[in-house]
Tab-separated table of C-alpha atoms in Angstrom:
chain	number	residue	atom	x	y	z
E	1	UNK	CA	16.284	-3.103	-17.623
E	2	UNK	CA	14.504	0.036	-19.650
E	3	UNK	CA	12.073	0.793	-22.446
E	4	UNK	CA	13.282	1.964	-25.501
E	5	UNK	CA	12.023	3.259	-28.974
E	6	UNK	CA	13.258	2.967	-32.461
E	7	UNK	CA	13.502	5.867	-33.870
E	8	UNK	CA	15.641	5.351	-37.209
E	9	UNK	CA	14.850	7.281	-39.720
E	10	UNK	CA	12.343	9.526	-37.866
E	11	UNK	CA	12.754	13.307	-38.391
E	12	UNK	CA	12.101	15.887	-35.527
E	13	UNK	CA	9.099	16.980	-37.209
E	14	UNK	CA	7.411	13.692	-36.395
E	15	UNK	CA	8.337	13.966	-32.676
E	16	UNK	CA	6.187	16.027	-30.881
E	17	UNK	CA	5.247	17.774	-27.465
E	18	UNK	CA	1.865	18.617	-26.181
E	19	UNK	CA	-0.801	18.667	-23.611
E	20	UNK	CA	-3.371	16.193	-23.216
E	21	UNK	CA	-6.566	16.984	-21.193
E	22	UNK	CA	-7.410	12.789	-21.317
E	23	UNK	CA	-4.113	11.878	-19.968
E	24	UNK	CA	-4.182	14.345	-17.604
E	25	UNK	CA	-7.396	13.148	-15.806
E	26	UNK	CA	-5.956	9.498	-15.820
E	27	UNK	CA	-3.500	10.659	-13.172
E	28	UNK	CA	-5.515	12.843	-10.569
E	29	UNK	CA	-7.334	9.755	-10.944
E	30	UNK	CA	-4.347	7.471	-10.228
E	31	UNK	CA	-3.451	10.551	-7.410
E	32	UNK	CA	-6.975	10.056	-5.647
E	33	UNK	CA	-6.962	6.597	-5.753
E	34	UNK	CA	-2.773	6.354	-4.746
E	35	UNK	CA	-2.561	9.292	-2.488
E	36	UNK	CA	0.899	7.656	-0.710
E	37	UNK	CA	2.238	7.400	-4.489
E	38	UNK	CA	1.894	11.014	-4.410
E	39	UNK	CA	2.454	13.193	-1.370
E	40	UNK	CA	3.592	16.570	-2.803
E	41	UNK	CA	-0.282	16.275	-3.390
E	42	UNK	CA	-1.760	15.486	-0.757
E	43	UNK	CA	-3.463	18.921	0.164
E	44	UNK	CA	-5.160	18.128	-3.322
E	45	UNK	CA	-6.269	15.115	-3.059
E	46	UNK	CA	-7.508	15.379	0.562
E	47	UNK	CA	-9.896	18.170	-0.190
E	48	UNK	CA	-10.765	16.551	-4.122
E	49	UNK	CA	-11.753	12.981	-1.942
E	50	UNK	CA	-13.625	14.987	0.367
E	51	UNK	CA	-15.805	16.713	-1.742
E	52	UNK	CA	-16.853	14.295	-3.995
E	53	UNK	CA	-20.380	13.088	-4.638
E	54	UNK	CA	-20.662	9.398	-2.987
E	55	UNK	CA	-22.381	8.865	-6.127
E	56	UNK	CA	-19.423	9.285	-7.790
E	57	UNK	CA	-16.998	7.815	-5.417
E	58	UNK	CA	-18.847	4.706	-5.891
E	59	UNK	CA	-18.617	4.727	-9.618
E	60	UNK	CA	-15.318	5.439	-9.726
E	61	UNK	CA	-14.304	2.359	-7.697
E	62	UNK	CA	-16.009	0.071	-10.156
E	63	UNK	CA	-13.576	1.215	-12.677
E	64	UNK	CA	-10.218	2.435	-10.433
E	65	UNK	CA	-7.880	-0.662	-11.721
E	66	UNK	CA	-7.622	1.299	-14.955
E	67	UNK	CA	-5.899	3.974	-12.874
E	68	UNK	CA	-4.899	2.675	-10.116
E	69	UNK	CA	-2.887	0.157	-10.129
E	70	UNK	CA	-1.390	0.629	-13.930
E	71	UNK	CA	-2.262	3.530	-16.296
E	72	UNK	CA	-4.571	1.945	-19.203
E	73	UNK	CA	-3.518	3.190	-22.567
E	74	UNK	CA	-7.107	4.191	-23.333
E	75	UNK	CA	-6.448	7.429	-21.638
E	76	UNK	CA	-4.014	8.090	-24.622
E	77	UNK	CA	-6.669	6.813	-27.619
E	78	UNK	CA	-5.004	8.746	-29.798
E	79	UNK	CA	-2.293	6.785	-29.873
E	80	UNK	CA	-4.509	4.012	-30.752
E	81	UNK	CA	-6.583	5.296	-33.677
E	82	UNK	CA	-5.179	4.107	-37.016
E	83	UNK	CA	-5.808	7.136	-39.639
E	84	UNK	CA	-5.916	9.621	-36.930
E	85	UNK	CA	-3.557	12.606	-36.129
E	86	UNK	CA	-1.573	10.427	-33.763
E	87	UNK	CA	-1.648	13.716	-31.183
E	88	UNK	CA	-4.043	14.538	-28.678
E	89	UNK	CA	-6.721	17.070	-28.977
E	90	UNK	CA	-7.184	20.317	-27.683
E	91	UNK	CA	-10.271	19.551	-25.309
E	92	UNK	CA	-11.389	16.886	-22.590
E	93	UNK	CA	-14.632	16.457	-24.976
E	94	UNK	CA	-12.644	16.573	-28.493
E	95	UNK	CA	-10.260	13.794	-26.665
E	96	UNK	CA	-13.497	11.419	-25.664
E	97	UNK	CA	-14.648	11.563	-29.418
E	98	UNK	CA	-11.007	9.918	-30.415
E	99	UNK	CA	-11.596	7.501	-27.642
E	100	UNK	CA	-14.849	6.604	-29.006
E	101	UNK	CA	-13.105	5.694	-32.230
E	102	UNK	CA	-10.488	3.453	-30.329
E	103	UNK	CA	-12.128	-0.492	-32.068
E	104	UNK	CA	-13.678	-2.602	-29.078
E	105	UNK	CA	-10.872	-5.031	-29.099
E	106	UNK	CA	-8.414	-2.508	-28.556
E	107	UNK	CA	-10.586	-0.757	-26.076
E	108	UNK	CA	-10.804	-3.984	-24.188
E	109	UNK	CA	-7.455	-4.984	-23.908
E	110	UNK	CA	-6.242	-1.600	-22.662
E	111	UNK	CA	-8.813	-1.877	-20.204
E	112	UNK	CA	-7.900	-4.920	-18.852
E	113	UNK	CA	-3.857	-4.219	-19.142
E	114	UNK	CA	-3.284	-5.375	-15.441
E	115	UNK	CA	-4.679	-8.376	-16.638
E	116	UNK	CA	-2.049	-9.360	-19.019
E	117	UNK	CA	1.113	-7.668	-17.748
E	118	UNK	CA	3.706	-10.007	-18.397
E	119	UNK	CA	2.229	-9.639	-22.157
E	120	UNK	CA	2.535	-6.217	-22.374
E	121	UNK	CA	4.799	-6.144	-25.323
E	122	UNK	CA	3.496	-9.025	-27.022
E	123	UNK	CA	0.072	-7.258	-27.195
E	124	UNK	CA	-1.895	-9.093	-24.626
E	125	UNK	CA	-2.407	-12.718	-26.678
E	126	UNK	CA	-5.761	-12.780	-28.083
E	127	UNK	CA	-8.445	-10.458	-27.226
E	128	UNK	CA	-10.770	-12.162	-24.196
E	129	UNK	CA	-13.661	-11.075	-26.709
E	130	UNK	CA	-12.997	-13.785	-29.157
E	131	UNK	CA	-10.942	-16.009	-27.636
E	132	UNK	CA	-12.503	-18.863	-24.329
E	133	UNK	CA	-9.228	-18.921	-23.185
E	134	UNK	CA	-8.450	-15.132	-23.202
E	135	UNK	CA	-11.455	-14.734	-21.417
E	136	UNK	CA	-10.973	-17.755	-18.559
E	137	UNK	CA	-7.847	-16.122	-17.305
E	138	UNK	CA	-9.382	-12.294	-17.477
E	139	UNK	CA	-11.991	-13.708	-15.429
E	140	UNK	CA	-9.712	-15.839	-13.702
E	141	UNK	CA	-7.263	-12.868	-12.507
E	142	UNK	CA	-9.988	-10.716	-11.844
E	143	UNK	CA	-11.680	-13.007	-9.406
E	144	UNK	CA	-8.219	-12.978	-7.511
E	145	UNK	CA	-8.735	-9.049	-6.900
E	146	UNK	CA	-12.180	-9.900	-5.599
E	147	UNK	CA	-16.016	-9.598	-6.655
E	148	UNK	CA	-16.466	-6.425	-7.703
E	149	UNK	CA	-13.313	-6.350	-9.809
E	150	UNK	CA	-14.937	-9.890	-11.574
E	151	UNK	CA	-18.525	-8.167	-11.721
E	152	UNK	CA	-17.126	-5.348	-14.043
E	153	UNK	CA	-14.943	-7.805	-16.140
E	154	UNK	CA	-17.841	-9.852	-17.199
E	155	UNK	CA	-19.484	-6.619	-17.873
E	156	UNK	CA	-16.905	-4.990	-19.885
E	157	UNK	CA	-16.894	-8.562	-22.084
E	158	UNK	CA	-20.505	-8.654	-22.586
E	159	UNK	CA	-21.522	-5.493	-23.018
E	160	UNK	CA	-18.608	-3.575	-24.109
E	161	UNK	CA	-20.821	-0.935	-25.429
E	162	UNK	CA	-22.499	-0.357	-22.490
E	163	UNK	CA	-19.592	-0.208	-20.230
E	164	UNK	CA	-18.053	2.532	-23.164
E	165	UNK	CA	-21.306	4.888	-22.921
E	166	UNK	CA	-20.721	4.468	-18.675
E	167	UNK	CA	-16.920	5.077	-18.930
E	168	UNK	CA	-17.702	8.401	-21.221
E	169	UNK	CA	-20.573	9.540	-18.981
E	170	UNK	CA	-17.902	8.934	-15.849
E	171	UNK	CA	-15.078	10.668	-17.239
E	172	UNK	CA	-17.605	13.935	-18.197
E	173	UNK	CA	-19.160	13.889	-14.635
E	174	UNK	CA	-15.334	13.835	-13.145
E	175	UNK	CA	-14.503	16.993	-15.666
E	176	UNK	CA	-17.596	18.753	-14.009
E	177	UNK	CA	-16.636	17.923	-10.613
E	178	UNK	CA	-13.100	18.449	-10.114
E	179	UNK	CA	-11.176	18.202	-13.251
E	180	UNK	CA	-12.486	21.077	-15.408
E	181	UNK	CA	-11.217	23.475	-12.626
E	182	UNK	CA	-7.949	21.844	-12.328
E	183	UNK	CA	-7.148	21.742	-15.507
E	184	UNK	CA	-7.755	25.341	-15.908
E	185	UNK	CA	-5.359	25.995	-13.113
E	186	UNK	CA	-2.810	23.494	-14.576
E	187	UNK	CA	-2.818	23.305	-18.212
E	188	UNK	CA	-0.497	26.957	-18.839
E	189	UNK	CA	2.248	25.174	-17.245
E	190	UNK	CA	1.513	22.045	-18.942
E	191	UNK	CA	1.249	24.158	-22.197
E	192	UNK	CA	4.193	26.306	-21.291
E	193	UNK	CA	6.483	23.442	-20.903
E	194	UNK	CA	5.581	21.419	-24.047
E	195	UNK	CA	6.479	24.174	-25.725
E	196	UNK	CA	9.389	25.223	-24.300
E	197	UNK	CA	10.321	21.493	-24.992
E	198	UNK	CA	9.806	21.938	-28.746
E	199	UNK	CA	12.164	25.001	-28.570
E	200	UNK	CA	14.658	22.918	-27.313
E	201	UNK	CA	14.249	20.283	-29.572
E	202	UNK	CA	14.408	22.910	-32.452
E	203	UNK	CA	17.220	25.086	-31.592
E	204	UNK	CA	19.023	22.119	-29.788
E	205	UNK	CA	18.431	18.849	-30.887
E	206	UNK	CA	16.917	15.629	-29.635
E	207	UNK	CA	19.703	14.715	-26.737
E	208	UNK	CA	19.083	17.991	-25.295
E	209	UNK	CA	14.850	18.003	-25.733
E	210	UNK	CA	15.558	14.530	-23.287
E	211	UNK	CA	17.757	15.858	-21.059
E	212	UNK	CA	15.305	18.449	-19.998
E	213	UNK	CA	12.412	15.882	-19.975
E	214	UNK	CA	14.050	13.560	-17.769
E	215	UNK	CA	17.263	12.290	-16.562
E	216	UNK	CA	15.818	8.344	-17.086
E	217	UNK	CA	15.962	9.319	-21.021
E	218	UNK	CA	19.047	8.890	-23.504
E	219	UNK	CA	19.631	8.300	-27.018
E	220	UNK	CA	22.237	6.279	-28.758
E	221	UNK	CA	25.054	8.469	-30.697
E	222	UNK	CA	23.184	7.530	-33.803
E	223	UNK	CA	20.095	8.263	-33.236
E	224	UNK	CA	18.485	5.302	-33.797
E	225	UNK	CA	16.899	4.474	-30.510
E	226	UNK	CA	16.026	6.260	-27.178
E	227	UNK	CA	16.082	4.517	-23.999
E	228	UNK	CA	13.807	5.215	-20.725
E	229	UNK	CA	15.850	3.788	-17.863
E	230	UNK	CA	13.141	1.660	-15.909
E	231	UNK	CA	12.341	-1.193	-13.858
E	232	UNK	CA	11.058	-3.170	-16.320
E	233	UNK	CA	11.848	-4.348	-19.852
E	234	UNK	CA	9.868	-2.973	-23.563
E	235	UNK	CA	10.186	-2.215	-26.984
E	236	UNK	CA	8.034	0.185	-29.245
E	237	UNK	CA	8.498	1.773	-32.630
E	238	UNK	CA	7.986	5.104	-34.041
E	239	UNK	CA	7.707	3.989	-37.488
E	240	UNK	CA	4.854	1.895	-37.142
E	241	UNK	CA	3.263	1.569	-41.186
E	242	UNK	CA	-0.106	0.652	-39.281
E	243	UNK	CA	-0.629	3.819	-37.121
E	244	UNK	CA	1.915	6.327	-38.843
E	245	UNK	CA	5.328	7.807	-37.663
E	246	UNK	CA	5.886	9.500	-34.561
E	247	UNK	CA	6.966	9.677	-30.449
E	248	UNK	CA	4.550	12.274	-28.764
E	249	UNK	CA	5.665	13.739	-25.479
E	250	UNK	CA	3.131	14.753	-22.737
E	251	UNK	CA	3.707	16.829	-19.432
E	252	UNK	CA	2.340	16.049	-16.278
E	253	UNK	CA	1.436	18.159	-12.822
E	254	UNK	CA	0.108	14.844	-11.034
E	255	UNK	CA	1.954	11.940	-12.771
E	256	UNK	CA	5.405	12.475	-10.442
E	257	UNK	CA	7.543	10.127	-9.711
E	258	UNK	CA	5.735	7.888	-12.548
E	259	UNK	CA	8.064	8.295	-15.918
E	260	UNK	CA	5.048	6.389	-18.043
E	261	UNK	CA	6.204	5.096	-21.798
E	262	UNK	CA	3.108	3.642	-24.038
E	263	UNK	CA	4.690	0.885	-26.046
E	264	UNK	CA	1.778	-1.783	-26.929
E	265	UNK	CA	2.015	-2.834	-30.112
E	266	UNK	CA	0.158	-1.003	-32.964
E	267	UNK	CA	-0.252	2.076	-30.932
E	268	UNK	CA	1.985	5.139	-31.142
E	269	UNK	CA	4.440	5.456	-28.178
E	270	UNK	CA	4.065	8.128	-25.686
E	271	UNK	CA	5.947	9.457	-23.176
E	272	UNK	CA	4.094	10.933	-20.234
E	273	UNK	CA	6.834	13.047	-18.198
E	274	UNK	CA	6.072	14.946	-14.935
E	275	UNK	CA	6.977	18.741	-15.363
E	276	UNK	CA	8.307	19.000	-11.701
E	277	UNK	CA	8.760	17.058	-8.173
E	278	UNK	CA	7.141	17.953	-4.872
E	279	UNK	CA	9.151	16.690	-1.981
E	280	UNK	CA	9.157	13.414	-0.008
E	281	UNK	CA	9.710	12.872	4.028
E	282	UNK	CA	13.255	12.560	5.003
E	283	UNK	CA	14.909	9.199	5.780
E	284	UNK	CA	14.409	7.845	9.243
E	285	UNK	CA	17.110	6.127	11.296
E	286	UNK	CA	20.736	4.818	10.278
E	287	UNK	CA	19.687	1.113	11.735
E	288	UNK	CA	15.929	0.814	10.268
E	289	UNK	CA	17.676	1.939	6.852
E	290	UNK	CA	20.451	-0.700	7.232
E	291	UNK	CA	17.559	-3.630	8.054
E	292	UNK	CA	15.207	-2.796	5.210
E	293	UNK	CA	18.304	-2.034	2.589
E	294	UNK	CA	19.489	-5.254	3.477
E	295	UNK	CA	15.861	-6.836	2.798
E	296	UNK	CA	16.044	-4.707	-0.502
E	297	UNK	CA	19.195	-5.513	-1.859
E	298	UNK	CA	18.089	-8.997	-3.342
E	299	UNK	CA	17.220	-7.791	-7.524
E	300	UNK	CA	13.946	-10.346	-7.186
E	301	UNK	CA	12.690	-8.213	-4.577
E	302	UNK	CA	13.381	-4.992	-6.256
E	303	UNK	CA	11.474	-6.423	-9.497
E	304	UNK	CA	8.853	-7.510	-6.683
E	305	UNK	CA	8.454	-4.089	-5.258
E	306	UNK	CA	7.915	-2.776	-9.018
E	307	UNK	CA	4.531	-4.589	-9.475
E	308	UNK	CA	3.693	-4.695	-5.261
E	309	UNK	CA	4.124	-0.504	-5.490
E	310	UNK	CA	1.226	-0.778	-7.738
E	311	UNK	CA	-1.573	-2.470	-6.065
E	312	UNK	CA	-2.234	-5.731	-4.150
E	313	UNK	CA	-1.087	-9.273	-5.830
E	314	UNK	CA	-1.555	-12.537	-4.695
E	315	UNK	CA	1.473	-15.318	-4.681
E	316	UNK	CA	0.398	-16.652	-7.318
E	317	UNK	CA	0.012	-13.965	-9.645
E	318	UNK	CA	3.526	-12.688	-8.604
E	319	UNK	CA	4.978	-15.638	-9.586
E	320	UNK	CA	3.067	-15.916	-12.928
E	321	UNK	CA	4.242	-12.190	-13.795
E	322	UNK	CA	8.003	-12.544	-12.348
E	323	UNK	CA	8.552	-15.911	-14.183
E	324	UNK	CA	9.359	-17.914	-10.596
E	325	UNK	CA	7.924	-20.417	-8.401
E	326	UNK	CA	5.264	-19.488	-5.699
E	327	UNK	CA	7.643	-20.467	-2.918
E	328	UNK	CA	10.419	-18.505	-4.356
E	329	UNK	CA	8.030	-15.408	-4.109
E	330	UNK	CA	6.765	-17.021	-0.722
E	331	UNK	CA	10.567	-16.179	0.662
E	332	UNK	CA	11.029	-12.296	-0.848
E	333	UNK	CA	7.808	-11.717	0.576
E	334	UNK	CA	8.730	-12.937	4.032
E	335	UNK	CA	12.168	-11.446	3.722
E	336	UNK	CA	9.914	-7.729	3.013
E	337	UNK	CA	7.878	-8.561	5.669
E	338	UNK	CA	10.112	-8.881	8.614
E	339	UNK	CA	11.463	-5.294	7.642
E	340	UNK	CA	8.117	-4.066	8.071
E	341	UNK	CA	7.702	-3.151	4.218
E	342	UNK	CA	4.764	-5.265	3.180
E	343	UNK	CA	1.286	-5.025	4.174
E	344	UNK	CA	-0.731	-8.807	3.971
E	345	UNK	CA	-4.634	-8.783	3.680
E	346	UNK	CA	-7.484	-11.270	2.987
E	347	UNK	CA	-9.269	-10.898	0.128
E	348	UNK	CA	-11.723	-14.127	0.488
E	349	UNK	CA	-9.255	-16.884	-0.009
E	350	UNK	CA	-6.563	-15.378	-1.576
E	351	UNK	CA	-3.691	-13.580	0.148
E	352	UNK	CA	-2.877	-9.620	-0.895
E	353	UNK	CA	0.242	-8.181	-0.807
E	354	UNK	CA	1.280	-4.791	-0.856
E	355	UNK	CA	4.305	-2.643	-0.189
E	356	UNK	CA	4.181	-0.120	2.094
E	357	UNK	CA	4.702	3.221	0.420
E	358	UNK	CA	4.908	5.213	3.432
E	359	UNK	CA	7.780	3.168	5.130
E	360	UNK	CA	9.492	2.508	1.731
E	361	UNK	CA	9.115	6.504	1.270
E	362	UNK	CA	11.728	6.878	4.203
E	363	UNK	CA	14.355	5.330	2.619
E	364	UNK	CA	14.871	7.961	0.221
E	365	UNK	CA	13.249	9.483	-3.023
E	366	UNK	CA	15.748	7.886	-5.524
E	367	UNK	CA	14.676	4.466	-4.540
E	368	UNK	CA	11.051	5.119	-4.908
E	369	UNK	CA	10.949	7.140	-7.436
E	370	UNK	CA	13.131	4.199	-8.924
E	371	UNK	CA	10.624	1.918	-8.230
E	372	UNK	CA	8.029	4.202	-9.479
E	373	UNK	CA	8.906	5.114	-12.380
């Protein structure tokens, strides 16, 4: 399984390194909202959660499965924007004007990515603002993650514009209360590191740039195509006539152990790479490895843990994602169970699931970061 990118025929001027405010904010989001996904920062987030406004704690739950459970591409816009520079801007405020420019449809369908992720790479089908049947299962899924996850779906579909000015006015009132601090604190390194990057790139080619960005990432002896070694399967293009040529790379201080790679169609790919790795708790005992390895070791259930790492599913929706039969999922999730790696909740009358990052955490750092990534 990985994600790769076509790159024939692209010269190293088109690939780029920088920082992006936007992108950035997406994942101290994702780190507030995730905290077990993340505990080299937990001394962070514990004191950011604690000090926010309920005002804005409440807000930013209406919104958190753009964040939270997968990353939605609008926090890369410019990626999106046909005719634009295809890299992202120097400022939090310059980086909200491109994603003001991102069309509704596309602004929609990022938004509601969790909604169509075994579509990913087809684009999503057609866009739930045109299209009944689009719309049915958006509302359809979302009333499976429960009311208020179904409340802002119907808004974002019938009042897009609305729910654009309230995402904006959010993601400013976040910059004032935690970000705009933090990314003063973070953003040298970030800086620092993109352009160290670009040296290497320069002086040493492509294979070496990659090597330095992450172990996960190759390229053929051609040249033609790079390959991000992850848990699930994509394609993207950096030739793209639509949005221009060109593979931007961005550096992270929150996004570890998440290796992210944009690749929806018509949008620019991205790689979002975290610049360095806090540590995670050591294993605990030979026999508790041994009985939740051996509940591991089926692939289904590794492909399972993938999209249960990320937020709650039901049965149903596991099955409709992994391409198998509800009972088939029925049995991993039983088998995950019984070696005390799932967590099962009630969400009206559908059944959550969840893995348990903390116990799964134990095993060791490759697997989850594996699983993570």
């Amino acid at each position: 399984m990985s994600v790769t990118i076509d790159i024939a025929g692209l010269p190293d001027e088109h690939i780029s390194f920088a920082t992006s405010p936007l992108a950035e904010l997406c994942m101290t989001l994702h780190a507030l909202s995730q905290p077990a996904h993340h505990p080299g920062l937990a001394s962070w987030t514990a004191a950011t959660a604690a000090g926010l406004d309920p005002c804005l704690a409440d807000r930013l739950l209406e919104g958190d499965f753009m964040w939270r459970s997968s990353f939605s591409d609008i926090f890369m816009a410019f990626a999106g924007v046909p005719g634009g520079t295809g890299l992202p801007a120097a400022t939090l405020a310059e980086e909200l004007d491109v994603l003001d420019k991102l069309d509704d449809e596309r602004f929609v369908m990022a938004a509601l990515e969790h909604c169509w992720l075994a579509l990913y790479n087809e684009g999503g089908g057609p866009s739930p603002l045109t299209d009944a049947g689009a719309r049915a299962k958006v509302l359809e899924t979302a009333a499976a993650r429960g009311p208020g996850r179904l409340e802002f779906s119907l808004r974002l579909l019938d009042d897009t514009a609305g729910v654009r000015v309230w995402m904006r006015r959010l993601l400013e009132d976040c910059d004032e209360a935690f970000f705009a601090e933090t990314w003063r604190r973070i953003e040298p390194e970030q800086a620092a590191d993109a352009r160290h990057k670009t040296e290497v790139l320069r002086r040493k080619g492509l294979p070496a740039a990659l090597k330095e960005v992450s172990a996960a990432l190759s390229v053929d002896e051609a040249r033609t195509t790079i390959t991000a070694d992850k848990m699930v399967n994509g394609a993207a293009t950096a030739t793209d006539p639509e949005i221009g040529p060109g593979l931007v790379f961005i550096p992270t201080h929150f996004g570890w152990p998440h290796l992210l790679v944009l690749h929806a169609p018509g949008w620019r790919p991205v790689v979002h790479y975290p610049v360095r790795h806090p540590e995670l708790p050591s294993p605990g005992s030979v026999e508790l490895l041994q009985r939740r390895m051996e509940a591991l070791a089926h692939p289904m259930r590794m492909l399972l843990c993938r999209s249960l790492a990320r937020a709650p599913y039901t049965t149903s929706e596991l099955a409709t994602v992994h391409g198998i039969t509800p009972p088939e999922v029925s049995r991993h999730l039983s088998a995950l169970k019984k070696a005390g790696l799932l967590h099962t909740r009630r969400q009206g009358r559908y059944a959550q699931h969840q893995l348990d990052l903390a116990a799964v955490a134990r095993i060791g750092p490759d697997f989850i970061e594996g699983i993570l990534r």
